[in-house]
């Protein structure tokens, strides 16, 4: 549809609403106008308008629209532009949500933080499309925001939000990333409405409507170990630095890093037999448990540690064949954040 290459401009009540869509996602943002003479709606090619204004320094713009000529005239301090516009009637109108849609009110800070923590763990799997998005699971205990690609998993629980009537939806990766960039932290509350087909997010400057991923999400709680008795407490940034230094010497295919923990010391080992390279680094930690060696994919561990905020993390282990849990020592207020990473089996 050629009309999808356009922004729709809708001017009324001294406000300009700008709408864009790719048929799956519809975004509508609004801004205040200094003056407005007349009301109306039209569509303009997105590349034309972006090229016209992106290089301009901050300054007032005067926009004259001639609907009879199907032209727009933009004047600025030292020059002007003009280019065609088209009728906006062909622009697709998103389908309204059903009357029984579920509605929740969530802080913009909490929504952005949870999307940011979860996006990296979504999959790119054509065979299992439900894992390509972020799962919002509203239960009687909390709202859980979950993402997994089968190798790593993120579960955020928000205890201030709950419902005696369970409801859930899977948000695709693209609208999730758009929300992360559009919704301003400290921007108040976000209203989230969803049914079986679509979700609508209404925030301070506009709203976003998108189609949801259809399907049944995996039972994520069943893969989270209930009791990993051996625990490492370690400085998060120091561990990130150590992994970054040894990872270049690991095999490109496996990115395997051996974690050996004993007597309050963590040894990180990486080697690539094919190229005769290896690296080792030791660091102090607090550890409760028997000596253990366990392998993890270095890039996965870096992603997990990089998406946590606390100064220290707690790595909970059971044995070299079972998933490890990474949790922040200081949890966000009113929330519980847990990340899971599957081990890589060691040759020995």
CSV table of C-alpha atoms in Angstrom, one decimal:
chain,number,residue,atom,x,y,z
A,1,UNK,CA,0.0,0.0,0.0
A,2,UNK,CA,1.7,3.2,-1.1
A,3,UNK,CA,-0.1,5.2,1.5
A,4,UNK,CA,2.0,3.4,4.2
A,5,UNK,CA,5.0,5.3,2.9
A,6,UNK,CA,3.3,8.4,4.3
A,7,UNK,CA,2.8,10.2,7.6
A,8,UNK,CA,-0.7,11.3,8.2
A,9,UNK,CA,-0.9,14.9,9.6
A,10,UNK,CA,-4.1,15.7,11.4
A,11,UNK,CA,-4.4,19.3,12.6
A,12,UNK,CA,-7.1,20.4,15.0
A,13,UNK,CA,-7.5,22.3,18.3
A,14,UNK,CA,-4.1,23.8,18.1
A,15,UNK,CA,-2.5,20.3,18.0
A,16,UNK,CA,-0.8,18.3,15.3
A,17,UNK,CA,-1.2,14.5,15.4
A,18,UNK,CA,1.2,12.6,13.3
A,19,UNK,CA,0.4,8.9,12.5
A,20,UNK,CA,2.5,6.2,10.8
A,21,UNK,CA,1.9,2.6,10.2
A,22,UNK,CA,3.4,-0.5,8.6
A,23,UNK,CA,0.0,-2.4,8.7
A,24,UNK,CA,1.2,-4.3,11.8
A,25,UNK,CA,2.0,-1.3,14.1
A,26,UNK,CA,0.3,2.1,14.2
A,27,UNK,CA,2.0,4.9,16.1
A,28,UNK,CA,0.3,8.3,16.7
A,29,UNK,CA,2.2,11.1,18.3
A,30,UNK,CA,1.0,14.7,19.0
A,31,UNK,CA,2.6,18.1,19.5
A,32,UNK,CA,1.3,21.6,20.3
A,33,UNK,CA,1.1,24.2,17.6
A,34,UNK,CA,1.9,27.9,18.1
A,35,UNK,CA,-1.0,28.9,15.8
A,36,UNK,CA,-3.5,27.0,13.6
A,37,UNK,CA,-5.8,28.5,11.0
A,38,UNK,CA,-8.3,25.9,10.0
A,39,UNK,CA,-8.5,22.1,10.6
A,40,UNK,CA,-7.7,19.3,8.3
A,41,UNK,CA,-6.0,16.0,7.5
A,42,UNK,CA,-3.6,15.0,4.8
A,43,UNK,CA,-0.8,12.5,4.1
A,44,UNK,CA,2.8,13.4,3.1
A,45,UNK,CA,5.6,11.1,1.9
A,46,UNK,CA,7.7,10.3,4.9
A,47,UNK,CA,11.0,10.7,3.1
A,48,UNK,CA,10.1,14.1,1.7
A,49,UNK,CA,9.1,15.6,5.1
A,50,UNK,CA,12.1,14.0,6.9
A,51,UNK,CA,14.6,15.3,4.3
A,52,UNK,CA,13.0,18.7,4.6
A,53,UNK,CA,13.3,19.2,8.4
A,54,UNK,CA,16.0,16.9,9.7
A,55,UNK,CA,18.9,19.3,8.7
A,56,UNK,CA,17.2,22.4,10.0
A,57,UNK,CA,18.5,24.1,13.2
A,58,UNK,CA,15.9,24.6,15.9
A,59,UNK,CA,13.5,27.4,14.7
A,60,UNK,CA,9.9,28.1,14.0
A,61,UNK,CA,8.4,26.6,10.8
A,62,UNK,CA,5.4,28.0,8.9
A,63,UNK,CA,3.4,25.3,7.1
A,64,UNK,CA,0.8,26.2,4.5
A,65,UNK,CA,-1.3,23.4,3.1
A,66,UNK,CA,-3.3,23.8,-0.1
A,67,UNK,CA,-5.7,21.0,-0.4
A,68,UNK,CA,-6.9,22.1,-3.9
A,69,UNK,CA,-3.4,22.0,-5.3
A,70,UNK,CA,-2.4,19.0,-3.2
A,71,UNK,CA,0.7,20.8,-2.1
A,72,UNK,CA,2.5,21.7,1.1
A,73,UNK,CA,4.6,24.8,1.5
A,74,UNK,CA,7.1,24.9,4.4
A,75,UNK,CA,8.9,28.3,5.2
A,76,UNK,CA,11.8,28.7,7.5
A,77,UNK,CA,14.2,31.6,8.4
A,78,UNK,CA,16.4,31.4,5.2
A,79,UNK,CA,14.4,29.4,2.7
A,80,UNK,CA,11.4,27.2,1.9
A,81,UNK,CA,10.3,23.8,0.6
A,82,UNK,CA,7.3,22.6,-1.3
A,83,UNK,CA,6.2,19.1,-2.3
A,84,UNK,CA,3.0,17.2,-3.0
A,85,UNK,CA,0.6,15.8,-0.4
A,86,UNK,CA,-2.1,13.1,-0.9
A,87,UNK,CA,-5.5,12.4,0.5
A,88,UNK,CA,-5.4,10.6,3.9
A,89,UNK,CA,-8.7,8.7,3.4
A,90,UNK,CA,-6.9,5.6,2.2
A,91,UNK,CA,-4.7,5.3,5.3
A,92,UNK,CA,-5.7,2.1,7.2
A,93,UNK,CA,-7.7,2.6,10.4
A,94,UNK,CA,-6.6,0.1,13.1
A,95,UNK,CA,-9.3,-2.3,14.3
A,96,UNK,CA,-10.9,-1.3,17.6
A,97,UNK,CA,-10.2,-3.5,20.6
A,98,UNK,CA,-13.1,-5.6,21.8
A,99,UNK,CA,-15.4,-4.4,24.6
A,100,UNK,CA,-14.0,-7.0,27.0
A,101,UNK,CA,-10.4,-5.9,26.5
A,102,UNK,CA,-8.2,-6.1,29.7
A,103,UNK,CA,-6.8,-2.8,30.9
A,104,UNK,CA,-3.9,-2.1,33.2
A,105,UNK,CA,-2.1,1.1,34.4
A,106,UNK,CA,1.6,0.9,34.6
A,107,UNK,CA,4.3,3.5,35.4
A,108,UNK,CA,6.3,4.6,32.3
A,109,UNK,CA,9.6,4.0,34.3
A,110,UNK,CA,8.6,0.4,35.1
A,111,UNK,CA,7.4,-0.4,31.6
A,112,UNK,CA,10.5,0.9,29.9
A,113,UNK,CA,12.8,-0.8,32.4
A,114,UNK,CA,11.1,-4.2,32.0
A,115,UNK,CA,11.1,-4.0,28.2
A,116,UNK,CA,14.8,-3.0,28.2
A,117,UNK,CA,15.6,-5.9,30.5
A,118,UNK,CA,13.7,-8.4,28.4
A,119,UNK,CA,14.3,-7.5,24.7
A,120,UNK,CA,17.7,-9.2,24.5
A,121,UNK,CA,16.3,-12.5,25.5
A,122,UNK,CA,13.7,-12.7,22.7
A,123,UNK,CA,14.3,-15.3,20.0
A,124,UNK,CA,14.3,-15.1,16.2
A,125,UNK,CA,12.7,-18.4,15.5
A,126,UNK,CA,10.4,-19.0,12.5
A,127,UNK,CA,9.3,-22.4,13.9
A,128,UNK,CA,8.3,-21.0,17.3
A,129,UNK,CA,7.0,-17.5,16.7
A,130,UNK,CA,5.6,-17.1,20.2
A,131,UNK,CA,9.2,-16.9,21.5
A,132,UNK,CA,9.9,-13.9,19.2
A,133,UNK,CA,8.2,-11.5,21.6
A,134,UNK,CA,7.8,-10.4,25.2
A,135,UNK,CA,5.2,-12.2,27.2
A,136,UNK,CA,3.0,-10.2,29.6
A,137,UNK,CA,1.4,-12.6,32.1
A,138,UNK,CA,-1.1,-11.0,34.5
A,139,UNK,CA,-2.0,-13.3,37.5
A,140,UNK,CA,-3.4,-13.0,41.0
A,141,UNK,CA,0.2,-12.6,42.3
A,142,UNK,CA,1.8,-10.2,39.9
A,143,UNK,CA,2.4,-9.0,36.4
A,144,UNK,CA,5.2,-11.1,35.0
A,145,UNK,CA,7.2,-9.8,32.0
A,146,UNK,CA,9.0,-12.7,30.4
A,147,UNK,CA,11.3,-13.4,27.4
A,148,UNK,CA,13.3,-16.4,26.4
A,149,UNK,CA,15.1,-17.9,23.4
A,150,UNK,CA,15.5,-21.3,24.9
A,151,UNK,CA,19.1,-20.6,26.0
A,152,UNK,CA,18.4,-17.7,28.3
A,153,UNK,CA,15.3,-16.4,30.1
A,154,UNK,CA,14.3,-13.2,31.8
A,155,UNK,CA,11.4,-13.0,34.3
A,156,UNK,CA,10.4,-9.7,35.8
A,157,UNK,CA,7.6,-9.7,38.4
A,158,UNK,CA,5.8,-6.5,39.2
A,159,UNK,CA,3.9,-7.1,42.5
A,160,UNK,CA,1.8,-3.8,42.4
A,161,UNK,CA,-0.1,-5.2,39.3
A,162,UNK,CA,-2.3,-8.2,39.7
A,163,UNK,CA,-5.7,-9.5,38.7
A,164,UNK,CA,-8.0,-12.3,39.9
A,165,UNK,CA,-8.9,-12.8,36.3
A,166,UNK,CA,-5.7,-14.1,34.5
A,167,UNK,CA,-4.9,-12.5,31.2
A,168,UNK,CA,-1.8,-12.4,29.0
A,169,UNK,CA,-0.5,-11.3,25.6
A,170,UNK,CA,2.7,-11.7,23.6
A,171,UNK,CA,4.1,-8.3,22.4
A,172,UNK,CA,6.2,-8.6,19.2
A,173,UNK,CA,9.8,-7.4,19.2
A,174,UNK,CA,9.3,-4.4,16.9
A,175,UNK,CA,6.6,-2.5,18.9
A,176,UNK,CA,8.4,-3.4,22.1
A,177,UNK,CA,11.5,-1.6,20.8
A,178,UNK,CA,9.4,1.3,19.6
A,179,UNK,CA,7.8,1.7,23.0
A,180,UNK,CA,11.3,1.6,24.6
A,181,UNK,CA,12.3,4.6,22.5
A,182,UNK,CA,9.0,6.5,22.5
A,183,UNK,CA,7.9,6.3,26.1
A,184,UNK,CA,9.8,8.8,28.2
A,185,UNK,CA,10.9,7.7,31.7
A,186,UNK,CA,9.3,10.0,34.2
A,187,UNK,CA,6.5,10.5,31.8
A,188,UNK,CA,3.7,9.4,34.1
A,189,UNK,CA,1.5,6.3,33.7
A,190,UNK,CA,0.9,4.2,30.6
A,191,UNK,CA,-2.5,2.7,29.9
A,192,UNK,CA,-2.2,-0.8,28.4
A,193,UNK,CA,-5.4,-2.3,26.8
A,194,UNK,CA,-5.3,-5.7,25.1
A,195,UNK,CA,-7.5,-8.4,23.8
A,196,UNK,CA,-6.8,-11.7,21.9
A,197,UNK,CA,-5.7,-9.8,18.7
A,198,UNK,CA,-4.3,-6.4,19.5
A,199,UNK,CA,-2.8,-4.2,22.2
A,200,UNK,CA,-2.9,-0.4,22.7
A,201,UNK,CA,-0.4,1.6,24.7
A,202,UNK,CA,-1.4,5.1,25.6
A,203,UNK,CA,1.2,7.4,27.0
A,204,UNK,CA,1.8,11.1,27.5
A,205,UNK,CA,2.7,12.1,23.9
A,206,UNK,CA,0.6,9.6,21.9
A,207,UNK,CA,-0.3,6.0,21.6
A,208,UNK,CA,0.8,2.8,19.8
A,209,UNK,CA,-1.5,0.0,18.6
A,210,UNK,CA,-0.1,-3.3,17.4
A,211,UNK,CA,-1.1,-6.8,16.5
A,212,UNK,CA,-0.1,-9.5,19.0
A,213,UNK,CA,1.7,-12.8,18.4
A,214,UNK,CA,-0.9,-15.6,18.4
A,215,UNK,CA,-0.1,-18.8,20.3
A,216,UNK,CA,0.5,-20.3,23.7
A,217,UNK,CA,3.7,-19.2,25.4
A,218,UNK,CA,5.8,-21.9,27.1
A,219,UNK,CA,5.4,-22.6,30.8
A,220,UNK,CA,8.3,-20.5,31.8
A,221,UNK,CA,8.0,-21.1,35.5
A,222,UNK,CA,8.6,-24.9,35.1
A,223,UNK,CA,12.1,-24.4,33.7
A,224,UNK,CA,13.2,-22.1,36.6
A,225,UNK,CA,15.0,-24.3,39.2
A,226,UNK,CA,13.4,-23.9,42.7
A,227,UNK,CA,16.5,-24.6,44.6
A,228,UNK,CA,20.1,-23.9,43.4
A,229,UNK,CA,22.0,-24.3,46.7
A,230,UNK,CA,25.5,-23.0,45.6
A,231,UNK,CA,25.7,-19.2,45.4
A,232,UNK,CA,28.3,-16.8,44.2
A,233,UNK,CA,28.0,-13.1,45.2
A,234,UNK,CA,30.3,-10.9,43.0
A,235,UNK,CA,30.7,-7.4,41.8
A,236,UNK,CA,28.7,-7.1,38.5
A,237,UNK,CA,30.9,-4.6,36.6
A,238,UNK,CA,34.1,-6.4,37.6
A,239,UNK,CA,32.7,-9.7,36.3
A,240,UNK,CA,31.6,-8.0,33.0
A,241,UNK,CA,35.2,-6.7,32.6
A,242,UNK,CA,36.8,-10.1,33.2
A,243,UNK,CA,34.5,-11.9,30.8
A,244,UNK,CA,35.2,-9.3,28.1
A,245,UNK,CA,38.9,-9.8,28.5
A,246,UNK,CA,38.9,-13.6,28.2
A,247,UNK,CA,36.1,-14.0,25.7
A,248,UNK,CA,38.2,-13.1,22.6
A,249,UNK,CA,40.3,-16.2,23.3
A,250,UNK,CA,37.4,-18.6,23.3
A,251,UNK,CA,36.2,-20.6,20.4
A,252,UNK,CA,34.1,-18.5,18.0
A,253,UNK,CA,31.5,-21.3,17.6
A,254,UNK,CA,30.9,-22.1,21.3
A,255,UNK,CA,32.1,-18.9,23.0
A,256,UNK,CA,32.6,-21.2,26.0
A,257,UNK,CA,34.0,-19.8,29.2
A,258,UNK,CA,34.7,-22.2,32.1
A,259,UNK,CA,33.7,-20.9,35.5
A,260,UNK,CA,35.7,-22.6,38.3
A,261,UNK,CA,34.6,-21.6,41.8
A,262,UNK,CA,36.4,-22.6,45.0
A,263,UNK,CA,37.6,-21.1,48.3
A,264,UNK,CA,36.2,-17.6,47.6
A,265,UNK,CA,37.8,-17.4,44.2
A,266,UNK,CA,36.3,-17.4,40.7
A,267,UNK,CA,38.6,-18.5,37.8
A,268,UNK,CA,37.5,-17.7,34.3
A,269,UNK,CA,39.1,-19.8,31.5
A,270,UNK,CA,38.7,-19.6,27.8
A,271,UNK,CA,40.5,-21.4,25.0
A,272,UNK,CA,40.4,-22.1,21.3
A,273,UNK,CA,42.2,-25.3,20.5
A,274,UNK,CA,42.1,-24.7,16.8
A,275,UNK,CA,44.1,-21.5,17.0
A,276,UNK,CA,46.1,-22.4,20.2
A,277,UNK,CA,44.8,-19.4,22.1
A,278,UNK,CA,43.8,-19.3,25.8
A,279,UNK,CA,43.1,-16.8,28.6
A,280,UNK,CA,42.6,-17.1,32.3
A,281,UNK,CA,41.6,-14.5,34.9
A,282,UNK,CA,40.9,-14.8,38.6
A,283,UNK,CA,38.8,-12.7,40.9
A,284,UNK,CA,37.6,-12.8,44.5
A,285,UNK,CA,34.0,-13.6,45.3
A,286,UNK,CA,31.7,-14.7,48.1
A,287,UNK,CA,30.8,-18.4,47.5
A,288,UNK,CA,28.8,-20.9,49.4
A,289,UNK,CA,29.1,-24.5,48.2
A,290,UNK,CA,31.5,-27.2,47.0
A,291,UNK,CA,34.2,-26.5,44.4
A,292,UNK,CA,32.6,-26.6,40.9
A,293,UNK,CA,33.4,-26.1,37.3
A,294,UNK,CA,30.6,-25.0,34.9
A,295,UNK,CA,30.6,-23.7,31.4
A,296,UNK,CA,28.6,-20.7,30.1
A,297,UNK,CA,28.4,-19.0,26.7
A,298,UNK,CA,30.3,-15.8,27.3
A,299,UNK,CA,28.1,-13.5,25.1
A,300,UNK,CA,24.9,-14.8,26.9
A,301,UNK,CA,26.4,-14.0,30.3
A,302,UNK,CA,27.5,-10.6,29.1
A,303,UNK,CA,24.0,-9.8,27.9
A,304,UNK,CA,22.5,-10.9,31.2
A,305,UNK,CA,24.9,-8.9,33.4
A,306,UNK,CA,24.7,-5.9,31.1
A,307,UNK,CA,20.9,-5.7,31.5
A,308,UNK,CA,21.0,-5.7,35.3
A,309,UNK,CA,21.5,-2.6,37.4
A,310,UNK,CA,22.6,-3.6,40.9
A,311,UNK,CA,26.3,-3.3,41.9
A,312,UNK,CA,26.5,-7.0,42.9
A,313,UNK,CA,24.8,-10.0,41.5
A,314,UNK,CA,24.0,-13.4,43.0
A,315,UNK,CA,24.7,-16.4,40.7
A,316,UNK,CA,22.9,-19.5,41.9
A,317,UNK,CA,24.1,-22.9,40.8
A,318,UNK,CA,23.2,-26.6,41.4
A,319,UNK,CA,25.5,-28.7,39.2
A,320,UNK,CA,27.3,-28.3,35.8
A,321,UNK,CA,24.3,-29.7,33.8
A,322,UNK,CA,21.6,-27.5,35.3
A,323,UNK,CA,20.6,-23.9,34.5
A,324,UNK,CA,22.2,-21.1,36.5
A,325,UNK,CA,20.2,-18.2,37.9
A,326,UNK,CA,21.5,-14.6,38.0
A,327,UNK,CA,19.6,-12.2,40.3
A,328,UNK,CA,20.5,-8.7,41.4
A,329,UNK,CA,21.5,-8.5,45.1
A,330,UNK,CA,19.4,-5.3,45.3
A,331,UNK,CA,16.0,-5.8,43.6
A,332,UNK,CA,14.0,-2.9,42.2
A,333,UNK,CA,11.4,-1.7,44.6
A,334,UNK,CA,8.2,-3.7,44.3
A,335,UNK,CA,9.7,-6.0,41.7
A,336,UNK,CA,11.6,-9.3,41.4
A,337,UNK,CA,14.1,-9.7,38.6
A,338,UNK,CA,15.4,-13.2,37.7
A,339,UNK,CA,17.6,-14.2,34.7
A,340,UNK,CA,18.4,-17.8,33.7
A,341,UNK,CA,21.2,-19.0,31.5
A,342,UNK,CA,21.7,-22.6,30.3
A,343,UNK,CA,25.1,-24.1,30.8
A,344,UNK,CA,27.5,-25.3,28.0
A,345,UNK,CA,28.6,-28.9,28.8
A,346,UNK,CA,32.4,-29.2,29.5
A,347,UNK,CA,34.4,-31.8,27.7
A,348,UNK,CA,35.8,-33.2,30.9
